[in-house]
Amino acid sequence: MANQNLTSWVAEVAKQTMPDRVVWCDGSEEENRSLIEQMLADGTLVQLNQGRHPNCFLHRSHPTDVARTEHLTYICTDKAEDAGPTNNWMSPADARKNIGPLFNGSMKGRTMYVVPYLMGPVGSPSAKVGVELTDSAYVVANMRIMTRMGTVALDALGDSTDYCRGLHSLGDLSPDRRAICHFQAEKLIWSVGSGYGGNALLGKKCFALRVASQMAREQGWLAEHMLILGLEDPQGKVTYICAAFPSACGKTNLAMLVAPATQKGWRVWTVGDDIAWLRIGEDGRLWAINPEAGFFGVAPGTSSKTNSNALASLSKNAIFTNVAMTPDGSPWWEGLDGDPPAQATDWKGNPWTPTSKEPAAHPNSRFTAPASQCPCVSPKFNAPEGVPISAIVFGGRRARVAPLVYQARDWEHGVYIGATMASETTAAATGAVGVVRRDPMAMRPFCGYNMGDYFGHWLELGKNRPNFPKIFHVNWFRSSPTTKFLWPGFGDNVRVLRWILGRVNGEAAGRETPIGVLPTDDALDISGLDLSSEAMQELMSIDRRDWLEESDDQAKFLKEFGDHMPRVMWEQHGALRARLEA
Ligand code: SAT
Ligand code: MN
């Protein structure tokens, strides 16, 4: 029996959007095949070399629809204050009046797909159902990779009314008629005018972060922009770590890290590369699941050197968006192995050569690949209970100020470090790239309510929780006047993870500094690295003047939240100032 609540919502939306037909997706192989055939026929997809890249396809988006549009993304709550200063706010009434009409007849001549999907492992107490109605077959094909889609989700839903509704229409793809609205009271999402991943795959940022963060606040858990990895030591013991970095700052690479040969016996297992849902277990620890089933990763820079596991994951059954294509039908992007091809077709479909001024692949071009194809996917990937987390790592992309790694003094200090995180902007969102902005817990674009209250929620959850994770901050991107990146990064980041693990186990040495605990001079294993002692010193340096300036700027940021900023955050700020001035 079909879910009554769902069928009547589908009927209601069909009445407004007027599609030629409505198709309920079951997630089957045959269904996917026929969607792909249809997209190859209408030009939505380009076939890649099926011998070398079985079942892989290329999509070229509209050239103005290539990244998330944060300025067109709204939190719709009765009061502006509940969205807070980091979100755009629109009242639900205004959204209905101003955005609603964009859906009128928007699916005429198109098919409306009903896409039921499950976020989280089948049978997990943390898993949640969403349904996306969309007129984009490309969205359906991507949702099939990124979520557990189709019958499995309808089965999980049963006749419950507890699901997140998402309505998506490509509209006319004009940025002038584009909006992504989150009706937080109703757990309802509207997205119109964009086919881009973060705007259109509604299970991802819209549900699993913006709506879910609101649900998590109400229900006492956390929905976070974090990778989840298992770090295996030479004895075979695995410890789980979550890490929050802003979009396009290396979450996928860290989640799939391959330790260099010198780090014998160490390896990383991938549980997730973008989103973590965390709940408190009966043992008082934080347990994490990855609500997603696939990776929507940044292509440029991905190579066998930087992330061989990602390359293996996307070797078949993958969708590429806005990458270039070589004459033999292989996907290509800047930073991929080997020399650039002598000629290629760029992401817009134009001829390209290495002398062309523009990059061949868009800087935010992406691959969509099933997690099950990842060689280092964790054996716990589908575990309903998830994995217990021992450390939380915050990180930004900062040329200056932040050292390679430091540990928070305690949970409250850790929340302060996360809350005041800053990072240089990337191509994952439209707008200027390389500008330092505060991006608390990497959630600035994704927190579905007032971030002052969000910090309060974090503080509350961790109160009197001795078994909660230890908190750290890392910065792989520190530079000097002569060196772009002082730290080698990628596989060598395992050295930093090892220190973090050592701290968790009470084994690694650290020294107190005003900003937190840093490794002592020989606590970090840097054997075999081509790293001068000056570079190492620079990586670990804390410049008092820089940090006084930094803490002034942090205070400015905290102030923006007025009464919503918990007093504890101001106490932490005061204590940091006092330590810096001592
Ligand atoms: O484009 S997405 O929003 O899905 C990825 C990201 O920006 O983090
Ligand atoms: Mn992300």
XYZ file of C-alpha atoms and ligand atoms in Angstrom:
591
model
C 0.000 0.000 0.000
C 1.391 3.399 -0.953
C 1.916 5.923 1.810
C -1.228 8.096 1.841
C 0.502 11.220 3.077
C 3.143 10.890 0.372
C 0.738 10.168 -2.477
C -1.384 13.173 -1.649
C 1.669 15.456 -1.467
C 2.869 14.116 -4.838
C -0.574 14.788 -6.324
C -0.649 18.284 -4.895
C 2.800 19.135 -6.315
C 1.913 17.613 -9.709
C -1.146 19.844 -9.830
C 1.026 22.905 -9.346
C 4.048 21.969 -11.485
C 2.055 20.231 -14.284
C 4.529 17.570 -15.470
C 3.616 15.435 -18.497
C 4.050 12.345 -16.362
C 4.940 11.266 -12.835
C 7.412 8.408 -12.327
C 8.001 6.730 -8.972
C 11.629 5.600 -8.768
C 12.413 2.147 -7.401
C 16.206 2.459 -7.545
C 16.606 -0.597 -9.769
C 19.334 -1.280 -12.304
C 16.808 -1.278 -15.198
C 15.388 2.054 -14.154
C 18.867 3.576 -14.027
C 19.728 2.106 -17.449
C 16.695 3.635 -19.077
C 17.322 7.030 -17.446
C 20.876 6.974 -18.751
C 19.747 5.999 -22.256
C 17.312 8.857 -22.203
C 19.946 11.357 -20.987
C 22.412 10.190 -23.653
C 19.706 10.712 -26.248
C 18.770 14.218 -25.121
C 22.365 15.359 -24.538
C 22.184 15.650 -20.740
C 24.954 13.050 -20.599
C 27.916 12.373 -22.849
C 29.167 8.826 -23.072
C 32.747 8.312 -21.899
C 34.990 5.533 -23.202
C 33.039 2.496 -21.993
C 36.038 0.191 -22.360
C 38.205 2.221 -20.040
C 35.479 3.785 -17.899
C 32.607 1.307 -17.734
C 29.232 2.877 -17.090
C 30.796 6.353 -16.662
C 29.210 9.472 -18.090
C 29.900 13.182 -18.345
C 27.441 15.970 -17.661
C 28.122 19.560 -18.682
C 26.037 21.935 -16.621
C 24.792 25.354 -17.622
C 27.925 27.561 -17.357
C 26.310 29.752 -14.699
C 25.250 26.776 -12.598
C 28.486 25.281 -11.326
C 28.581 25.732 -7.537
C 26.400 26.332 -4.516
C 24.797 29.761 -4.457
C 24.864 30.731 -0.802
C 23.339 34.165 -1.446
C 20.229 32.465 -2.874
C 19.904 29.949 -0.040
C 17.347 30.751 2.669
C 16.326 29.525 6.088
C 12.585 30.086 6.371
C 11.519 30.536 9.982
C 8.910 32.823 11.500
C 11.555 35.020 13.098
C 14.730 36.249 11.357
C 16.546 35.836 14.642
C 16.058 32.067 14.472
C 18.063 31.930 11.241
C 20.803 34.083 12.758
C 23.373 36.411 11.195
C 25.176 33.741 9.100
C 22.055 32.725 7.160
C 19.827 34.483 4.658
C 16.360 34.595 6.083
C 12.980 34.642 4.397
C 9.664 34.307 6.203
C 7.681 31.216 5.208
C 4.886 33.522 4.020
C 7.234 35.524 1.773
C 8.760 32.320 0.416
C 5.306 31.017 -0.483
C 4.403 34.319 -2.108
C 7.683 35.049 -3.923
C 9.302 31.682 -4.593
C 6.190 29.471 -4.749
C 5.001 30.808 -8.131
C 8.323 29.779 -9.739
C 7.002 26.202 -9.486
C 3.731 26.994 -11.269
C 3.789 24.879 -14.422
C 7.567 24.558 -14.080
C 7.505 20.872 -15.067
C 5.355 21.272 -18.196
C 6.726 19.017 -20.919
C 8.917 17.260 -18.362
C 8.722 14.168 -16.181
C 8.365 14.545 -12.438
C 10.373 11.860 -10.651
C 9.396 10.799 -7.155
C 12.687 9.888 -5.466
C 12.363 8.219 -2.048
C 15.720 7.952 -0.321
C 17.179 6.789 2.947
C 19.933 8.753 4.678
C 21.974 6.301 6.744
C 22.496 2.536 6.801
C 19.427 0.316 6.423
C 18.071 -0.514 9.864
C 20.040 2.215 11.629
C 18.224 3.992 14.463
C 19.875 7.168 13.162
C 18.709 6.767 9.533
C 16.023 9.077 8.125
C 13.820 9.080 5.052
C 13.517 11.877 2.544
C 11.539 12.174 -0.664
C 12.662 14.451 -3.469
C 10.339 15.405 -6.303
C 12.445 16.561 -9.234
C 12.210 17.216 -12.964
C 15.892 16.410 -13.493
C 16.907 12.897 -14.541
C 20.516 13.889 -13.738
C 19.450 14.526 -10.145
C 17.797 11.090 -10.001
C 20.940 9.356 -11.286
C 23.093 11.219 -8.753
C 20.689 10.577 -5.868
C 20.878 6.885 -6.733
C 24.634 6.969 -6.087
C 24.597 9.359 -3.119
C 21.767 7.757 -1.122
C 20.025 4.429 -0.591
C 17.312 5.232 -3.087
C 13.999 3.697 -4.138
C 12.091 0.749 -2.688
C 14.495 0.415 0.254
C 13.484 3.909 1.385
C 9.747 3.404 0.849
C 10.004 0.213 2.913
C 11.757 2.121 5.694
C 9.080 4.829 5.557
C 6.074 2.491 5.712
C 3.001 4.590 6.421
C 4.848 7.078 8.601
C 4.560 10.805 7.962
C 8.059 11.350 9.346
C 10.058 12.182 6.242
C 11.742 15.249 4.793
C 9.926 16.589 1.746
C 12.012 18.186 -0.995
C 10.672 19.802 -4.132
C 13.176 20.521 -6.872
C 12.669 22.005 -10.323
C 15.305 23.142 -12.789
C 12.964 26.006 -13.656
C 14.689 27.995 -16.404
C 18.142 27.704 -14.727
C 18.386 31.475 -14.528
C 20.219 32.761 -11.429
C 17.539 35.492 -11.368
C 14.896 32.887 -10.676
C 16.871 30.605 -8.396
C 16.253 29.946 -4.690
C 16.843 27.199 -2.176
C 14.408 27.481 0.755
C 14.311 25.468 3.973
C 10.987 25.573 5.826
C 12.388 24.435 9.140
C 9.100 23.968 11.016
C 7.760 21.666 8.299
C 11.009 19.905 7.313
C 10.273 20.992 3.754
C 12.798 22.052 1.112
C 12.167 23.990 -2.094
C 14.902 24.308 -4.677
C 14.343 25.967 -8.027
C 16.545 27.237 -10.843
C 19.659 25.112 -10.354
C 20.760 21.591 -11.257
C 24.059 21.814 -9.337
C 24.826 19.150 -6.706
C 24.690 21.085 -3.461
C 21.643 23.020 -4.682
C 19.745 20.140 -6.277
C 20.648 16.844 -4.581
C 18.363 17.670 -1.685
C 19.441 14.754 0.511
C 22.902 16.236 0.888
C 23.388 19.792 2.180
C 19.686 20.700 2.346
C 18.384 17.711 4.317
C 21.423 16.017 5.881
C 22.821 19.321 7.160
C 20.414 22.298 7.162
C 17.184 20.501 8.041
C 18.917 17.748 10.031
C 20.833 20.259 12.174
C 17.465 21.673 13.237
C 16.128 18.159 13.946
C 19.325 17.339 15.848
C 18.858 20.409 17.999
C 15.301 19.341 18.834
C 16.231 15.692 19.413
C 19.627 15.943 21.135
C 22.132 14.882 18.486
C 24.467 16.528 15.945
C 24.376 16.804 12.132
C 27.835 17.903 11.018
C 29.903 18.732 7.930
C 32.486 16.092 8.832
C 34.347 13.180 7.340
C 34.556 9.986 9.404
C 37.677 7.805 9.251
C 39.029 4.790 11.065
C 42.762 4.956 11.843
C 44.280 1.481 12.116
C 47.524 1.110 14.063
C 50.221 -1.522 13.335
C 48.574 -3.854 15.902
C 45.306 -3.713 13.964
C 43.367 -1.555 16.440
C 41.046 0.960 14.755
C 40.180 4.333 16.312
C 37.542 6.581 14.739
C 37.990 10.277 14.081
C 35.647 12.931 12.658
C 36.999 16.015 10.932
C 35.227 19.197 9.866
C 36.814 21.204 7.050
C 35.024 23.622 4.729
C 34.042 22.537 1.208
C 36.989 21.742 -1.099
C 39.564 21.755 1.744
C 40.526 18.084 1.559
C 37.928 16.097 3.536
C 37.739 13.452 0.824
C 41.540 13.178 0.636
C 41.939 12.815 4.405
C 39.088 10.289 4.609
C 40.889 8.108 2.018
C 44.470 8.769 3.107
C 47.162 6.285 2.109
C 50.061 6.277 4.574
C 53.517 6.590 3.000
C 55.800 3.540 3.060
C 57.763 4.962 5.991
C 54.620 4.844 8.173
C 54.532 1.069 8.241
C 51.419 -0.636 9.516
C 49.252 2.484 9.589
C 46.142 2.687 7.443
C 42.924 4.625 7.097
C 39.402 3.267 6.557
C 36.717 5.522 5.074
C 33.343 5.740 6.791
C 32.359 9.091 5.266
C 33.878 12.028 3.385
C 31.404 14.878 3.941
C 28.647 14.435 6.515
C 28.371 12.822 9.943
C 25.287 12.307 12.100
C 26.378 11.879 15.702
C 24.343 10.627 18.625
C 25.197 9.758 22.203
C 25.495 6.007 22.769
C 24.530 4.095 25.890
C 28.235 4.074 26.768
C 28.254 7.894 26.868
C 30.406 8.089 23.767
C 29.535 9.897 20.533
C 28.658 7.450 17.752
C 28.719 8.502 14.089
C 27.015 7.311 10.937
C 27.569 8.614 7.437
C 24.084 9.364 6.087
C 25.350 9.174 2.486
C 26.089 6.216 0.211
C 28.474 7.888 -2.240
C 31.065 10.604 -2.751
C 30.459 13.916 -4.509
C 34.109 14.873 -4.688
C 36.095 17.703 -6.253
C 37.865 16.347 -9.352
C 40.740 18.825 -9.948
C 43.813 17.851 -7.978
C 42.687 14.241 -7.606
C 45.469 11.908 -8.787
C 47.077 8.605 -7.897
C 49.530 10.616 -5.781
C 46.965 12.699 -3.883
C 44.122 10.196 -3.630
C 44.483 6.828 -5.337
C 41.442 5.518 -3.461
C 39.222 8.219 -4.939
C 40.516 7.348 -8.424
C 39.684 3.677 -7.834
C 36.228 4.657 -6.524
C 35.411 6.551 -9.713
C 36.809 3.984 -12.153
C 33.312 2.711 -13.026
C 29.635 3.584 -12.459
C 30.544 7.261 -11.929
C 29.031 10.506 -13.126
C 31.412 13.354 -13.922
C 30.186 16.923 -13.906
C 32.064 19.721 -15.698
C 35.359 17.893 -16.184
C 37.187 17.897 -19.530
C 37.238 14.974 -21.958
C 40.207 13.633 -23.937
C 39.859 12.591 -27.603
C 39.610 8.947 -26.551
C 36.673 9.681 -24.280
C 38.424 9.716 -20.911
C 37.579 12.258 -18.218
C 40.389 14.717 -17.522
C 41.088 17.519 -15.053
C 43.972 19.669 -13.914
C 46.192 17.714 -11.535
C 45.326 14.262 -12.870
C 48.311 11.910 -13.461
C 50.666 12.444 -16.366
C 51.032 15.296 -18.822
C 48.006 17.273 -19.929
C 46.513 15.884 -23.137
C 47.691 17.636 -26.329
C 44.056 18.415 -27.000
C 40.801 17.962 -25.177
C 37.246 19.205 -24.944
C 36.875 21.586 -22.020
C 34.054 21.578 -19.459
C 31.966 23.856 -21.649
C 32.344 21.562 -24.645
C 34.893 23.737 -26.482
C 38.235 22.610 -27.954
C 41.089 22.988 -25.475
C 44.891 22.693 -25.601
C 47.536 23.156 -22.903
C 48.091 26.705 -24.210
C 44.457 27.679 -23.578
C 44.030 30.429 -21.003
C 41.157 28.812 -19.136
C 41.398 25.530 -17.208
C 40.012 22.510 -19.059
C 37.942 21.331 -16.091
C 35.918 23.730 -13.966
C 37.696 24.270 -10.592
C 34.571 22.919 -8.878
C 34.056 20.024 -11.295
C 32.955 16.888 -9.504
C 32.723 13.112 -9.594
C 29.812 11.176 -8.138
C 30.893 7.661 -7.161
C 29.493 4.828 -5.015
C 31.253 4.443 -1.649
C 31.093 0.664 -2.083
C 33.730 0.984 -4.839
C 36.263 2.620 -2.555
C 39.154 0.195 -1.846
C 39.463 1.514 1.723
C 35.745 1.682 2.542
C 35.331 0.789 6.202
C 33.896 -2.638 7.111
C 31.630 -0.561 9.386
C 30.254 1.514 6.485
C 26.836 -0.126 6.701
C 26.865 -0.754 10.461
C 23.486 0.420 11.817
C 25.047 1.559 15.105
C 27.839 3.507 13.370
C 31.287 3.942 14.891
C 32.418 5.401 18.256
C 34.330 8.669 17.854
C 37.507 9.332 19.860
C 38.590 12.648 18.336
C 37.028 15.576 16.525
C 39.314 17.615 14.295
C 38.513 21.107 13.057
C 40.526 22.568 10.227
C 40.702 25.457 7.865
C 42.712 26.583 4.915
C 44.958 29.279 6.350
C 48.215 30.545 4.904
C 49.089 32.155 8.233
C 48.289 32.240 11.955
C 47.071 28.690 12.669
C 49.814 26.101 13.410
C 49.874 22.599 11.930
C 48.055 21.015 14.869
C 46.941 21.796 18.398
C 44.627 20.287 20.965
C 41.837 21.975 22.863
C 42.192 22.102 26.652
C 38.736 20.608 27.171
C 35.297 20.316 25.527
C 34.313 23.955 26.089
C 37.606 25.206 24.704
C 37.169 22.801 21.777
C 33.743 24.237 21.021
C 35.313 27.713 21.104
C 38.023 26.619 18.648
C 35.383 25.163 16.325
C 33.168 28.217 16.685
C 35.938 30.632 15.751
C 37.399 28.579 12.898
C 38.373 30.528 9.801
C 39.233 29.438 6.286
C 39.991 30.812 2.844
C 36.980 30.502 0.518
C 37.097 27.954 -2.344
C 35.379 27.361 -5.700
C 32.711 25.171 -4.036
C 30.517 28.254 -3.669
C 30.102 31.100 -6.120
C 31.920 34.297 -5.118
C 35.503 35.348 -4.473
C 38.037 32.586 -3.845
C 40.837 32.839 -1.245
C 39.186 35.294 1.151
C 39.530 34.401 4.843
C 36.127 34.141 6.504
C 34.876 32.693 9.769
C 33.402 29.286 9.008
C 32.421 27.834 12.390
C 32.800 24.076 12.429
C 32.736 24.279 8.595
C 28.973 24.717 9.017
C 28.533 28.380 8.113
C 26.695 27.588 4.848
C 24.904 24.583 6.344
C 23.656 25.312 9.858
C 19.861 25.500 9.700
C 19.399 27.793 12.690
C 21.043 30.579 14.664
C 24.673 29.558 15.090
C 24.805 31.119 18.548
C 22.182 28.588 19.615
C 24.112 25.923 17.733
C 27.224 26.536 19.858
C 24.945 26.353 22.906
C 23.671 22.986 21.684
C 27.254 21.693 21.342
C 28.111 22.907 24.859
C 24.993 21.324 26.317
C 25.571 17.935 24.660
C 29.147 17.664 25.929
C 28.433 18.689 29.508
C 29.719 16.069 32.008
C 30.600 13.640 29.260
C 33.996 12.188 30.180
C 33.783 9.728 27.273
C 33.259 12.393 24.619
C 35.896 12.878 21.888
C 38.959 15.068 22.420
C 39.013 18.116 20.145
C 41.855 19.263 17.859
C 42.568 21.886 15.193
C 44.747 21.305 12.127
C 45.991 23.472 9.264
C 47.614 21.701 6.306
C 47.887 24.942 4.361
C 50.385 27.090 6.255
C 52.789 28.949 3.957
C 55.865 31.148 4.275
C 57.056 34.015 2.077
C 59.133 31.500 0.092
C 57.084 28.301 0.275
C 53.461 27.876 -0.789
C 52.770 24.910 1.465
C 55.226 24.187 4.273
C 53.651 20.853 5.172
C 53.645 18.042 2.559
C 50.042 17.111 3.380
C 48.109 14.195 1.836
C 49.519 10.799 2.997
C 51.914 12.471 5.405
C 48.950 13.837 7.341
C 48.902 10.399 8.980
C 51.799 11.676 11.094
C 49.481 14.296 12.566
C 46.682 11.754 13.012
C 49.139 9.579 14.924
C 49.889 12.419 17.356
C 46.159 12.982 17.786
C 45.679 9.293 18.522
C 48.594 9.435 20.950
C 46.930 12.306 22.793
C 43.638 10.409 22.924
C 45.473 7.431 24.441
C 47.455 9.609 26.850
C 50.735 8.606 25.189
C 51.917 11.520 23.008
C 53.752 14.474 24.496
C 52.375 17.986 24.289
C 53.255 21.443 25.536
C 50.814 24.031 26.838
C 50.617 27.247 24.825
C 48.146 30.127 25.029
C 46.032 28.645 22.197
C 46.093 24.999 23.316
C 48.413 21.994 23.474
C 50.988 21.624 20.670
C 53.268 18.639 20.033
C 56.620 18.858 21.809
C 59.612 19.132 19.487
C 60.014 15.393 18.963
C 56.421 14.244 19.552
C 55.551 14.363 15.866
C 57.206 11.680 13.716
C 58.785 13.619 10.830
C 61.401 10.992 9.984
C 62.111 10.706 6.280
C 60.438 14.017 5.432
C 62.247 16.645 3.430
C 61.395 19.318 5.969
C 63.924 21.847 7.252
C 63.946 22.661 10.942
C 63.053 26.278 10.023
C 59.974 25.057 8.148
C 59.004 22.882 11.092
C 59.464 25.801 13.450
C 57.305 28.017 11.240
C 54.597 25.315 11.067
C 54.444 25.140 14.856
C 54.865 28.838 15.563
C 52.302 30.946 17.360
C 52.857 34.633 16.758
C 51.506 36.535 19.753
C 50.739 39.681 17.705
C 48.910 37.666 15.039
C 46.917 35.866 17.699
C 45.956 39.034 19.545
C 44.648 40.345 16.231
C 42.987 37.009 15.559
C 41.261 37.017 18.936
C 40.020 40.593 18.340
C 38.472 39.408 15.115
C 36.984 36.374 16.870
C 35.336 38.699 19.378
C 33.855 40.750 16.556
C 32.378 37.567 15.152
C 30.973 36.389 18.502
C 29.339 39.774 18.972
C 27.290 39.392 15.788
C 25.142 36.823 17.592
C 24.135 39.095 20.457
C 22.152 37.318 23.173
C 22.263 34.042 21.284
C 26.006 33.659 21.934
C 26.458 31.505 25.041
C 28.249 33.156 27.952
C 30.710 30.244 27.998
C 32.026 31.322 24.586
C 32.812 34.774 25.981
C 34.495 33.189 28.988
C 36.628 31.142 26.621
C 37.482 34.277 24.697
C 38.460 36.094 27.879
C 40.629 33.191 28.984
C 42.397 33.077 25.604
C 43.100 36.828 25.803
C 44.463 36.447 29.304
C 46.769 33.617 28.229
C 47.986 35.572 25.199
C 48.671 38.671 27.279
C 50.370 36.832 30.147
O 28.432 20.989 -3.792
S 28.209 20.435 -2.477
O 27.526 21.445 -1.665
O 27.407 19.240 -2.546
C 29.728 20.056 -1.814
C 30.238 21.112 -0.941
O 30.265 22.278 -1.330
O 30.625 20.813 0.204
Mn 30.774 19.364 1.828
